[in-house]
XYZ file of N, CA and C in Angstrom:
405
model
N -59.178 14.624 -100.954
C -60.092 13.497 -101.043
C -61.034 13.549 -99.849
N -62.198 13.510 -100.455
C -63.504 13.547 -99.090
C -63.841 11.796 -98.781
N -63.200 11.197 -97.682
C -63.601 10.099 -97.021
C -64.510 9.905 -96.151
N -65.392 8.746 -96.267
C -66.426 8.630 -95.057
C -66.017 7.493 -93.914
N -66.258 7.390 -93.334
C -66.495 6.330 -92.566
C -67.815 6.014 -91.843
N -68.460 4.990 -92.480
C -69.939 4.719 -92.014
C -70.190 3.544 -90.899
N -70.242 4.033 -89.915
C -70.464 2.828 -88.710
C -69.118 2.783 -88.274
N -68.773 3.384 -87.079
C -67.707 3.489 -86.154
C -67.365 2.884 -85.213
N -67.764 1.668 -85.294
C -67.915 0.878 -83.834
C -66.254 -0.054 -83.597
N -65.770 -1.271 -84.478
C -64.725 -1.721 -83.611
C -63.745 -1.477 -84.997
N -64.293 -2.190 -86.128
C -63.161 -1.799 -87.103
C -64.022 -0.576 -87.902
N -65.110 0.109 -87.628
C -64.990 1.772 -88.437
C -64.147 2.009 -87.541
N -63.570 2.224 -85.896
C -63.006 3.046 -85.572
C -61.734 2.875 -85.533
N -61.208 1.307 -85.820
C -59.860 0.940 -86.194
C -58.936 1.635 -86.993
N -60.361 1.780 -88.136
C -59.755 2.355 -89.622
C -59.956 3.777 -89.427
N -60.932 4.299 -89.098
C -61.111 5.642 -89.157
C -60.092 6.505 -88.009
N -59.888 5.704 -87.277
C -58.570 6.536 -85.972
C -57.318 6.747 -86.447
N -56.802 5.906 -87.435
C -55.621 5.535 -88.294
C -55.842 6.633 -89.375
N -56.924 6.747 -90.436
C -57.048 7.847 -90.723
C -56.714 9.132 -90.663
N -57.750 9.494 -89.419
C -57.975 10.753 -88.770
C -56.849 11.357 -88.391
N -55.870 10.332 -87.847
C -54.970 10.766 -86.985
C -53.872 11.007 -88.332
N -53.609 10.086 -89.213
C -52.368 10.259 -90.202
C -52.993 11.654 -90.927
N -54.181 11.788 -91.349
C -54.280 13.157 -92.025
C -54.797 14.295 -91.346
N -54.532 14.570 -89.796
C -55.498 15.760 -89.153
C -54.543 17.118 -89.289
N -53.372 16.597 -90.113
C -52.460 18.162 -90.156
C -52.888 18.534 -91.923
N -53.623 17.779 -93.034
C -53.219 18.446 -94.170
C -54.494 18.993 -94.496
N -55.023 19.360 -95.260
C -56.132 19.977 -95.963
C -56.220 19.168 -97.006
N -55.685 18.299 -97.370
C -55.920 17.691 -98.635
C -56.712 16.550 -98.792
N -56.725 15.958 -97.217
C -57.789 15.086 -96.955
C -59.033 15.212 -96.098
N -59.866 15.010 -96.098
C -61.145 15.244 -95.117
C -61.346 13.569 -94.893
N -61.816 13.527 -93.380
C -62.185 12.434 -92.892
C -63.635 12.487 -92.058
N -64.378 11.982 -92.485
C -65.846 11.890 -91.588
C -66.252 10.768 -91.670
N -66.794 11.026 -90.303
C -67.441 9.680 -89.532
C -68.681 10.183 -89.571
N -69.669 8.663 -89.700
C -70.819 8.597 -89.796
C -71.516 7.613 -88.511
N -71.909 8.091 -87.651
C -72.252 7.179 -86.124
C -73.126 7.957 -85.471
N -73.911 7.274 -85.211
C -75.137 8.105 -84.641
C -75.362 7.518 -82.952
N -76.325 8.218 -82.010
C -76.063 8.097 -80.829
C -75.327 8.058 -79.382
N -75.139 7.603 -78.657
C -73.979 8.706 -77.609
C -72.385 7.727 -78.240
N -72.095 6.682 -78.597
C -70.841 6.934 -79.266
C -70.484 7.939 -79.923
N -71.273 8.201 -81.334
C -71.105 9.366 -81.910
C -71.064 10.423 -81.155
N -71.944 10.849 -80.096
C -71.528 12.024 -79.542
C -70.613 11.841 -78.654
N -69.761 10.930 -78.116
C -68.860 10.824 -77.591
C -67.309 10.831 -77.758
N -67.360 10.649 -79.682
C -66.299 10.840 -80.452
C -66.264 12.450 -81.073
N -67.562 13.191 -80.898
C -67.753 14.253 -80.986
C -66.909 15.439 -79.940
N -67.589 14.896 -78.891
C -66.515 15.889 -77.762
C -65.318 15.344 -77.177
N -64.902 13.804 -77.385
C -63.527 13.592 -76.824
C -62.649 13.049 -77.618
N -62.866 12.902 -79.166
C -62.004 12.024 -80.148
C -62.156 10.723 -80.071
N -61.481 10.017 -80.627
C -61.372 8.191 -80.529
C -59.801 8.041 -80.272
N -59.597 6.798 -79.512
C -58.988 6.349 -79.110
C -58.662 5.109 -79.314
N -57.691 4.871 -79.904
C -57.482 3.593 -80.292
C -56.074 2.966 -79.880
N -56.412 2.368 -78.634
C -55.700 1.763 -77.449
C -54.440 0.370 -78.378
N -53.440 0.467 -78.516
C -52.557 -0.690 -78.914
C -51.426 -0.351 -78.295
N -50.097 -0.846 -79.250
C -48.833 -0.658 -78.508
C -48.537 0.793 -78.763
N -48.863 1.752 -79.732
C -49.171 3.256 -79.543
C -49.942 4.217 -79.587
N -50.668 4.229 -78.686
C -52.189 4.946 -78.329
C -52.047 5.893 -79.075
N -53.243 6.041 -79.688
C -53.984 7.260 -81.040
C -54.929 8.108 -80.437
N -54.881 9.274 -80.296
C -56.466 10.145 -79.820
C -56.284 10.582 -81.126
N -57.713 10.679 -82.086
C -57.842 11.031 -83.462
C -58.998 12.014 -82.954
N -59.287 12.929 -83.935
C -60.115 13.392 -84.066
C -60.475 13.442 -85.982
N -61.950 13.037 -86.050
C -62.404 13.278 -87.460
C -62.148 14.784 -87.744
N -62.200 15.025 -88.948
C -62.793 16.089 -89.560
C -64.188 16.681 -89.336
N -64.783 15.848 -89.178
C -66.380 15.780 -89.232
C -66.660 15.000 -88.221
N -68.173 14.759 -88.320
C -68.625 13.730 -87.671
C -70.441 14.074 -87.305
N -71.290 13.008 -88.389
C -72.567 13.092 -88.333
C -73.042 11.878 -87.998
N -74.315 12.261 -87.377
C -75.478 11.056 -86.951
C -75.957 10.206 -87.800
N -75.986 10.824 -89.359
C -76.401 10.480 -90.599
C -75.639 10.875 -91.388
N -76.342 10.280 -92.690
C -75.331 11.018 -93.947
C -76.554 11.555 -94.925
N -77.560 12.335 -93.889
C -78.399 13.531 -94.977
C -77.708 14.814 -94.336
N -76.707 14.734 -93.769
C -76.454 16.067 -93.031
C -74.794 16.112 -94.246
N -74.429 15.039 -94.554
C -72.745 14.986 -95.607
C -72.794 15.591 -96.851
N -71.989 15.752 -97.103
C -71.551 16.129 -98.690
C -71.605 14.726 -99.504
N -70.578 15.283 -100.812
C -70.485 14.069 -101.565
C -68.732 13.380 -101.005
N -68.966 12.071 -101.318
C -67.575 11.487 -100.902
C -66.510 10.947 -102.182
N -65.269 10.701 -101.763
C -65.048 10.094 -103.155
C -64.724 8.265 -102.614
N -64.549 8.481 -101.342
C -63.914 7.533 -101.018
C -64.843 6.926 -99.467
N -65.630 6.076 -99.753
C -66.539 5.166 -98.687
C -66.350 4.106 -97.616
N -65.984 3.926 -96.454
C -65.866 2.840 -96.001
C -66.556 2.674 -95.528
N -67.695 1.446 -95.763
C -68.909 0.666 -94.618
C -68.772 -0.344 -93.541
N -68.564 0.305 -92.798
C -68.904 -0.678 -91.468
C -69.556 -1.109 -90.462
N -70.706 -1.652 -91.167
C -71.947 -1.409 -90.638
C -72.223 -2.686 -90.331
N -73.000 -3.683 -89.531
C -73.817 -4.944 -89.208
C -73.932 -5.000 -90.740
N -74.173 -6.516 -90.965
C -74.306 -6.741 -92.297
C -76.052 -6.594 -93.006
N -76.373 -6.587 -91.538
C -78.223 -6.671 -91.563
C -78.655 -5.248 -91.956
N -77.744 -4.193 -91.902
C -77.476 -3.114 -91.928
C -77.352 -2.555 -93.346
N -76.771 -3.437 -94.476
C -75.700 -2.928 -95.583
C -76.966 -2.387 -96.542
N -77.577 -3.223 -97.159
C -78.742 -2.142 -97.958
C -79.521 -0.745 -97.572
N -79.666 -0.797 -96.418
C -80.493 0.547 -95.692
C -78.854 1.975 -95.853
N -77.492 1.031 -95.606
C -76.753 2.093 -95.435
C -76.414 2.289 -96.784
N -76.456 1.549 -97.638
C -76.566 1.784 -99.185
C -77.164 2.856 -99.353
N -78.237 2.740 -99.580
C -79.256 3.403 -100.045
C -79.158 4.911 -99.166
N -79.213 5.006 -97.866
C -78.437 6.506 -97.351
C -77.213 6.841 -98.204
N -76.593 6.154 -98.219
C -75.510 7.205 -99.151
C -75.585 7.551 -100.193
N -76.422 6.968 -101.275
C -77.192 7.356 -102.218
C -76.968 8.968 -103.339
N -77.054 9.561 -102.215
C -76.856 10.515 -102.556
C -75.637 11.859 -101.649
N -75.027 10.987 -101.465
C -73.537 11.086 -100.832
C -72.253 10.870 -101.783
N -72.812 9.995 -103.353
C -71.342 9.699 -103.870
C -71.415 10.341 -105.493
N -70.429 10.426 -105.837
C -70.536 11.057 -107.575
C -70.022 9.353 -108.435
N -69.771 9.962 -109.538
C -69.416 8.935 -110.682
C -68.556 7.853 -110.049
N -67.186 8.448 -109.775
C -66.000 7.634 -109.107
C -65.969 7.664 -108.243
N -66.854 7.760 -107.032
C -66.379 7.351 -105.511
C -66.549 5.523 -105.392
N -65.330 5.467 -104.873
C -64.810 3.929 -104.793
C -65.456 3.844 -103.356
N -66.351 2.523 -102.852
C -66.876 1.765 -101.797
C -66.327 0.766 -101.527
N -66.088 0.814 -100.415
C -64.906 -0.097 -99.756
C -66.023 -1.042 -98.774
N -66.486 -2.184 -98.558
C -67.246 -3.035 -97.981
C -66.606 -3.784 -96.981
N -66.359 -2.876 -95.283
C -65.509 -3.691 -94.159
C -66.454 -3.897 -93.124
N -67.356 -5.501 -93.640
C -68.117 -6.274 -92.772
C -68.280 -7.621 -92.975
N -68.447 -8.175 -91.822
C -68.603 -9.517 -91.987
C -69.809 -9.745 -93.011
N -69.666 -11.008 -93.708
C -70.361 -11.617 -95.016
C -69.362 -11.853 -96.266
N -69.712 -12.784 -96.889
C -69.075 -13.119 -98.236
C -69.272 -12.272 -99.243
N -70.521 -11.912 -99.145
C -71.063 -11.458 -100.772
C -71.784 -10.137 -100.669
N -70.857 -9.003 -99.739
C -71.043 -7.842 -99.842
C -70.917 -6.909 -100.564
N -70.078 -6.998 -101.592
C -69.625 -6.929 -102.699
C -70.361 -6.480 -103.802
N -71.199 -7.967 -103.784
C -72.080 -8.258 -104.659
C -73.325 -7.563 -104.866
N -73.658 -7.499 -103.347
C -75.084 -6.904 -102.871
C -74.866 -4.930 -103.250
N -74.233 -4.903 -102.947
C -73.745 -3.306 -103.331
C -73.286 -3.153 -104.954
N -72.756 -4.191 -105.072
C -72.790 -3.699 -106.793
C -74.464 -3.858 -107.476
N -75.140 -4.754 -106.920
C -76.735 -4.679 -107.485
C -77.177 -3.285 -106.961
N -76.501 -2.513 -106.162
C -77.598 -1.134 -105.571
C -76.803 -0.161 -106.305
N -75.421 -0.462 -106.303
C -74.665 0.920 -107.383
C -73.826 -0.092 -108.670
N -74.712 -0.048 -109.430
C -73.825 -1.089 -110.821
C -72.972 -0.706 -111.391
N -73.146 0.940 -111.409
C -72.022 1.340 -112.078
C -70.921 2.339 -111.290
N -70.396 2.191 -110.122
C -69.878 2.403 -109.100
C -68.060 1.382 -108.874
N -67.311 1.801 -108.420
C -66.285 1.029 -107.887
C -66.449 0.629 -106.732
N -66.497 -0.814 -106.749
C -67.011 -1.289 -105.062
C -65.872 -2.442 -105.060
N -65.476 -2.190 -103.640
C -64.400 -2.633 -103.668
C -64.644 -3.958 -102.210
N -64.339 -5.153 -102.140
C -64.970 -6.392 -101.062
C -63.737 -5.630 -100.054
N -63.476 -5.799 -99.100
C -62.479 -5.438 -97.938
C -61.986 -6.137 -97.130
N -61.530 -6.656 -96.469
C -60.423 -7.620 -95.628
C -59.904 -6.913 -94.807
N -59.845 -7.411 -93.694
C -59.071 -6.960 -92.416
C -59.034 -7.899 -91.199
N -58.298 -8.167 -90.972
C -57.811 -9.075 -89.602
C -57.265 -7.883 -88.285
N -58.223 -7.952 -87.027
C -57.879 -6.888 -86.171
C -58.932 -7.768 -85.373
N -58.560 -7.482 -83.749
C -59.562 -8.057 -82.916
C -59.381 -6.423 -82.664
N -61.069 -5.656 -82.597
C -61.378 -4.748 -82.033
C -62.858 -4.661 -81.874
N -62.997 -3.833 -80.417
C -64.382 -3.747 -79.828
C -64.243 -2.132 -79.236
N -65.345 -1.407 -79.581
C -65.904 -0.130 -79.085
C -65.255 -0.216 -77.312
């Protein structure tokens, strides 16, 4: 399964460290991060770290500035500013096939919604998560 993670900041990197780290021994999963600027290049040369009661150094699979540089995904997580969610829509665009399921982990009610008007015929999935995390 080809996973993205779009916007890496407190919960992309929550989720994506948990990821990275549970699948960096198989081949059966790919994990990429999508983060642009010196975070991104900072998860580039030293991994992420995700500090709790058992510290994680993950490393992605990947890891781009954008997603004109990605493949196709099957499996999407957005975590982007919500002011953010149509522009990152529309970049992935041409990042997903028939069944890639979109997972929507940002603040707003009706993210959901707004992404099913940009992919109608898509699996979009609203997301929930309770975590206090900051970059």
């Amino acid at each position: 399964m080809e996973i993205a993670i779009i916007g890496v900041g407190g919960i992309g990197g929550f989720i994506g460290a948990k990821l990275a780290s549970t699948y960096s021994n198989t081949t059966n999963h790919s994990i990429t991060f999508v983060q642009r600027g010196e975070h991104g290049k900072k998860i580039k040369e030293r991994g992420i770290l995700l500090k709790s009661k058992h510290d994680i150094l993950a490393f992605p699979s990947f890891i781009y500035e954008n997603t004109h540089e990605c493949g196709i995904f099957d499996l999407i997580f957005i975590c982007t500013k919500s002011k953010d969610l149509e522009s990152t829509a529309q970049a992935i665009s041409k990042n997903i096939h028939n069944n890639t399921t979109i997972i929507s982990l940002l603040n707003g009610v009706n993210n959901a919604i707004r992404l099913q008007n940009i992919f109608p015929n898509h699996r979009i999935l609203d997301g929930c998560i309770y975590v206090s995390a900051a970059i």
